[in-house]
Short mmCIF file of C-alpha atoms in Angstrom, two decimals:
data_model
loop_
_atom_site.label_atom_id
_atom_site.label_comp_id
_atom_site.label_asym_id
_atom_site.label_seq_id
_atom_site.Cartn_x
_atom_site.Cartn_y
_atom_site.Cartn_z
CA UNK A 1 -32.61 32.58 8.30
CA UNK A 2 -34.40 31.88 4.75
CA UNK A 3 -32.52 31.78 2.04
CA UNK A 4 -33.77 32.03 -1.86
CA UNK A 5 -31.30 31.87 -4.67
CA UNK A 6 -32.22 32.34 -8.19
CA UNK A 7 -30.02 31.08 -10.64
CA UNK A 8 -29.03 31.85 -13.45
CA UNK A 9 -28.77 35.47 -12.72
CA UNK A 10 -29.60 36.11 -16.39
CA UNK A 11 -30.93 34.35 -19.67
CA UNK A 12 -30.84 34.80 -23.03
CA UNK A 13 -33.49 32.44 -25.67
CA UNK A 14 -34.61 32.73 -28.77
CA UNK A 15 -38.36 33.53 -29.50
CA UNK A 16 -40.28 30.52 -29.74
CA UNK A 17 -38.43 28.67 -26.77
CA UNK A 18 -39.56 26.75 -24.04
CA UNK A 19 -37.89 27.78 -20.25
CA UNK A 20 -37.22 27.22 -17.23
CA UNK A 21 -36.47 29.13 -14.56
CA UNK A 22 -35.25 28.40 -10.94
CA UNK A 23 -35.52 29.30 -7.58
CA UNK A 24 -34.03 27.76 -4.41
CA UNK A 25 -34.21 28.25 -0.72
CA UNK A 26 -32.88 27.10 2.48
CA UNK A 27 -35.63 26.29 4.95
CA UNK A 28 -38.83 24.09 3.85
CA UNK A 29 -40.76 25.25 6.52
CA UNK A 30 -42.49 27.84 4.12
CA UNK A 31 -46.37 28.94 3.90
CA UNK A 32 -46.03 29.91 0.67
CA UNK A 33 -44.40 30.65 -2.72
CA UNK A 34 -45.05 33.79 -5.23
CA UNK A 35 -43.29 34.42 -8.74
CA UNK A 36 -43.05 37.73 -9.78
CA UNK A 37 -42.36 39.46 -13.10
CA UNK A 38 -40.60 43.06 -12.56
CA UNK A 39 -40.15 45.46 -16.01
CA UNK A 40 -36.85 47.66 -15.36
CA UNK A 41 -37.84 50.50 -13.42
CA UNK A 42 -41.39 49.29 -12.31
CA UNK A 43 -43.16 47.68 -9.33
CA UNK A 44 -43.92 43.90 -9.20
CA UNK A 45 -46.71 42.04 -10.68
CA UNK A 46 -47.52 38.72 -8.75
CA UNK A 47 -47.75 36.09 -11.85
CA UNK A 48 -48.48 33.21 -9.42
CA UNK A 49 -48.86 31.60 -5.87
CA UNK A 50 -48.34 28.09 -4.80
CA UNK A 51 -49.40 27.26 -1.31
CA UNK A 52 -47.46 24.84 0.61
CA UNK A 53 -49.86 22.10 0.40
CA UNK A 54 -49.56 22.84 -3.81
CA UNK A 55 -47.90 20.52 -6.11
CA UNK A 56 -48.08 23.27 -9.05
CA UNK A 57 -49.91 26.33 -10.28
CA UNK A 58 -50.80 27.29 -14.11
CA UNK A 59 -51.40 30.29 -15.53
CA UNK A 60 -51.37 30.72 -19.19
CA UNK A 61 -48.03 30.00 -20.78
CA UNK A 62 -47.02 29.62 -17.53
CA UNK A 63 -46.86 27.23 -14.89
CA UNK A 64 -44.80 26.96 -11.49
CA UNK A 65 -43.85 23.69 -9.88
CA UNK A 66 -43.30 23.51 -5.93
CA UNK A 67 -41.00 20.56 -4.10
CA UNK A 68 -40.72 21.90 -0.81
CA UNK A 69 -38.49 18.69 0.67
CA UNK A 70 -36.01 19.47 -1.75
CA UNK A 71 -36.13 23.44 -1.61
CA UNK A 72 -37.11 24.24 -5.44
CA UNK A 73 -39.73 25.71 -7.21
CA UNK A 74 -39.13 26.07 -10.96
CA UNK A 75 -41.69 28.52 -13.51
CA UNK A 76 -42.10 27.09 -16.60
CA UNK A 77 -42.75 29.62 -19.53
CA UNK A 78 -44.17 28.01 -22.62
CA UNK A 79 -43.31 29.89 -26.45
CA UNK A 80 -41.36 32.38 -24.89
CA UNK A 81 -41.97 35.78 -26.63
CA UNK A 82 -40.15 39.18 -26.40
CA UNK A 83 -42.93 40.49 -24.31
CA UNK A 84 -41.81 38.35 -21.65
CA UNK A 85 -38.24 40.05 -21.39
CA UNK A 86 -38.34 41.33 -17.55
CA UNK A 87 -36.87 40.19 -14.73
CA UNK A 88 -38.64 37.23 -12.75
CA UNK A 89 -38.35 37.11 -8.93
CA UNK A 90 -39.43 34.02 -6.64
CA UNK A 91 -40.36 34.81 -2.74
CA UNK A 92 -41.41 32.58 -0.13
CA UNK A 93 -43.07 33.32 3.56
CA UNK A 94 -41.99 31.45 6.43
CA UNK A 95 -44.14 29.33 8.24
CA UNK A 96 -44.35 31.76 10.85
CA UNK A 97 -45.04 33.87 8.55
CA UNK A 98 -43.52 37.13 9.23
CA UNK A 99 -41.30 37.91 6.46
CA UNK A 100 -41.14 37.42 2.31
CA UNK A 101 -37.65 36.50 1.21
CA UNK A 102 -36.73 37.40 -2.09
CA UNK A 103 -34.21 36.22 -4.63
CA UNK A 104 -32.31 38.10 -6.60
CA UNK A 105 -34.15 37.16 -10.02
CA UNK A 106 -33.80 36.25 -12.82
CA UNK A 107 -33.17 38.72 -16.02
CA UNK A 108 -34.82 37.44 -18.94
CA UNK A 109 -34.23 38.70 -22.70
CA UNK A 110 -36.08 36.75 -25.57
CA UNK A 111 -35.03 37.29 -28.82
CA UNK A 112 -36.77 38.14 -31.76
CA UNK B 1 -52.58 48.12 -12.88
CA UNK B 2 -52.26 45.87 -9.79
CA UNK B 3 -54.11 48.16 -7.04
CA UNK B 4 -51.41 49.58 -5.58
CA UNK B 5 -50.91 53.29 -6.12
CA UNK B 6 -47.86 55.10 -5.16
CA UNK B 7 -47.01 58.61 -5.76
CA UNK B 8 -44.92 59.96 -6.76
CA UNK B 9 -43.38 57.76 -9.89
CA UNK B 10 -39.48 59.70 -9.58
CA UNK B 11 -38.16 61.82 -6.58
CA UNK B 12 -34.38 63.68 -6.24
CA UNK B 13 -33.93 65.18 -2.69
CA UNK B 14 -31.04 66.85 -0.95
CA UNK B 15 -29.93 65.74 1.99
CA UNK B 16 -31.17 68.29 4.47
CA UNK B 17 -34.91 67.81 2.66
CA UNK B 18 -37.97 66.10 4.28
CA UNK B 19 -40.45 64.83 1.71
CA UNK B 20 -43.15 61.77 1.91
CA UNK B 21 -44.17 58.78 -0.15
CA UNK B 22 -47.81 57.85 -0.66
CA UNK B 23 -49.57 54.46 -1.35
CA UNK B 24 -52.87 54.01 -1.84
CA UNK B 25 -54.64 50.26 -2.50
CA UNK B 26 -58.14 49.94 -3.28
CA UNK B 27 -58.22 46.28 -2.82
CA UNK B 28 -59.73 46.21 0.67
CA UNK B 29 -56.51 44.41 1.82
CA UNK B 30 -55.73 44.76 5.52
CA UNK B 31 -52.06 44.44 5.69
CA UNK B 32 -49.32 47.23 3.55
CA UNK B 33 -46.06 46.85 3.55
CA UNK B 34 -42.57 49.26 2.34
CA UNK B 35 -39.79 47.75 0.66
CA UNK B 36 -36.71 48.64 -0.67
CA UNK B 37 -35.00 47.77 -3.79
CA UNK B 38 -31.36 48.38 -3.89
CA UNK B 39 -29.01 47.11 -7.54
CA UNK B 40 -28.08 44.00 -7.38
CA UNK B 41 -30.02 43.23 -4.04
CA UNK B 42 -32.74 41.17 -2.66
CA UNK B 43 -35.94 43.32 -2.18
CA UNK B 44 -35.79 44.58 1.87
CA UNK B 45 -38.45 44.36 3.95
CA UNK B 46 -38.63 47.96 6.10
CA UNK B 47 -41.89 48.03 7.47
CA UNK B 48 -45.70 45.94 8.38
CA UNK B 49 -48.65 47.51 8.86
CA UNK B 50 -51.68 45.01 9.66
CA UNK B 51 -54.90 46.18 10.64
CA UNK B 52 -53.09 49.94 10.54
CA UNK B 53 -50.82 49.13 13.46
CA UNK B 54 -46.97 48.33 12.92
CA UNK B 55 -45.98 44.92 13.11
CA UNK B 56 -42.38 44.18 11.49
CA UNK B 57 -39.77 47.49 11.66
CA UNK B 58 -36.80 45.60 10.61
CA UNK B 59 -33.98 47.99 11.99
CA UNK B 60 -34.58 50.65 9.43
CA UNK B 61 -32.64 53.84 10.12
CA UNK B 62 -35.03 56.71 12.37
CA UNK B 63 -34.51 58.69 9.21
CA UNK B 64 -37.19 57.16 7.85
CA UNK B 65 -40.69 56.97 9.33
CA UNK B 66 -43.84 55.26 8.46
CA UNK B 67 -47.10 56.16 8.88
CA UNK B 68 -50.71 54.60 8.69
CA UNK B 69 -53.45 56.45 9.38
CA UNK B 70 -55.76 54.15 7.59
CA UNK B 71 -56.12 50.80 6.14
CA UNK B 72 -55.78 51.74 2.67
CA UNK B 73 -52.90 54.34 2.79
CA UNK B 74 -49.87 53.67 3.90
CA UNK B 75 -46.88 56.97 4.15
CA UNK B 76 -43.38 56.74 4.12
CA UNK B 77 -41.83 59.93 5.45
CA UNK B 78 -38.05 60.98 4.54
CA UNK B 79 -35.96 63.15 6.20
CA UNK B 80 -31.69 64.38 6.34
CA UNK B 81 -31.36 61.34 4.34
CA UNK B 82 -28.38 59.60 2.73
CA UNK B 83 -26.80 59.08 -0.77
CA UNK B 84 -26.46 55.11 -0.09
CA UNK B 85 -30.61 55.74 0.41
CA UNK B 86 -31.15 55.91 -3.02
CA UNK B 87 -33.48 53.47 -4.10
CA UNK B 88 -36.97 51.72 -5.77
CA UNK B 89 -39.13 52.35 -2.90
CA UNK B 90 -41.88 49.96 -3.18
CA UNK B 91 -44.82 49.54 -1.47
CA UNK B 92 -47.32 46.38 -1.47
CA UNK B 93 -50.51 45.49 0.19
CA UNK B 94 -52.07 41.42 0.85
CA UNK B 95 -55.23 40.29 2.37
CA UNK B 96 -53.63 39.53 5.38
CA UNK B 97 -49.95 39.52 6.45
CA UNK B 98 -47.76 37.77 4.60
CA UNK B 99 -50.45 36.25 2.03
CA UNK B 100 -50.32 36.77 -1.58
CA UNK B 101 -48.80 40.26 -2.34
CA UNK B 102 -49.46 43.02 -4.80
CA UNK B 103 -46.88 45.73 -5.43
CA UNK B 104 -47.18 49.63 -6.60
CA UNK B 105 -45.09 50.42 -9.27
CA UNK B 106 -42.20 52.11 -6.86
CA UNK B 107 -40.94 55.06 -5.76
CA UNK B 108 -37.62 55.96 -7.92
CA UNK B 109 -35.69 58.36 -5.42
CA UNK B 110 -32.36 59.76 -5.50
CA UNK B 111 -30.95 61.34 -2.84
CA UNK B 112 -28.31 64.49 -3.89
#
């Protein structure tokens, strides 16, 4: 069964920073990769998708990085600002394509 | 807004109550999907709808009960449910199954 670990659990950077965040899972046999931004108490907004056959995805300050041999995908957020403060998830779908598998996320805080 | 509309926003319930969920997506997606967001917890997949017929029911408790009657709604009907139930309910929709996913902003219920 997939696997997707986020770590850390939670960050703390001052505004201005640059950061990264990770996300790991078990089986490379994936179809593809979504980050997610949640604000406490809401839904999910996708922020971006990586297929499989993707190196990377950009979006903004943002930009995710896929390495499916190794099991990582890592979003990169550029000038972090307080408005980013939320916590970011990472899901992948199995080649067969039946299921998302979430991590845990990620709780950001950036400080003013 | 992401396209996903769920209502209601916050529901308490007592045990012996029956109530529903609602989601609505005006995206023209064909596949809708309920999750459940527990504290400190992965996001749980509970049910797939594609093309308005079930596809995934991943051993949820008969307490709870899905319906589609159409494409773009998707119902999530509650009944003599538990404390431990108490959850984000979220509900997403994709182009197809499994492709890139957009979320509602949840369901906050509390079960008394």
């Amino acid at each position: 069964k997939q696997e997707v670990t986020q770590i850390p659990a939670a960050l703390s950077v001052p505004e201005g920073e640059n950061l990264v965040l990770n996300c790991s899972f078990t089986d490379s046999a994936i179809y593809n990769l979504q980050w997610f931004r949640q604000d406490p108490g809401k839904g999910l907004t996708s922020l971006l998708l990586i297929q499989s056959s993707q190196r990377e995805q950009t979006s903004g300050r943002l930009n995710a990085s896929l390495d499916k041999s190794s099991g990582r995908s890592t979003l990169y957020i550029a000038a972090s600002q307080p408005g980013d403060s939320a916590t970011y998830l990472c899901a992948v779908t199995s080649n067969t394509g039946n299921q998302f598998y979430f991590g845990t996320g990620t709780s950001l805080t950036v400080i003013p | 807004e992401t396209g996903v509309t769920q209502t209601p926003r916050h529901l308490v319930m007592g045990m012996t109550n029956k109530k529903s969920l609602k989601c609505e997506q005006h995206l023209g997606h064909n596949a809708m999907y309920w999750y459940k967001q527990s504290a400190k917890k992965p996001l749980e997949l509970m049910f797939v709808y594609s093309l308005e017929e079930r596809v995934e029911n991943n051993s949820v408790p008969s307490r709870f009960s899905p319906e589609c009657p159409n494409s773009s709604h998707l119902f999530l009907h509650l009944h003599t449910l538990q404390p431990e139930d108490s959850a984000l309910y979220l509900c997403a929709s994709s182009r197809r199954e499994f492709t890139e996913a957009f979320f509602g902003q949840g369901t906050r219920l509390t079960v008394v």
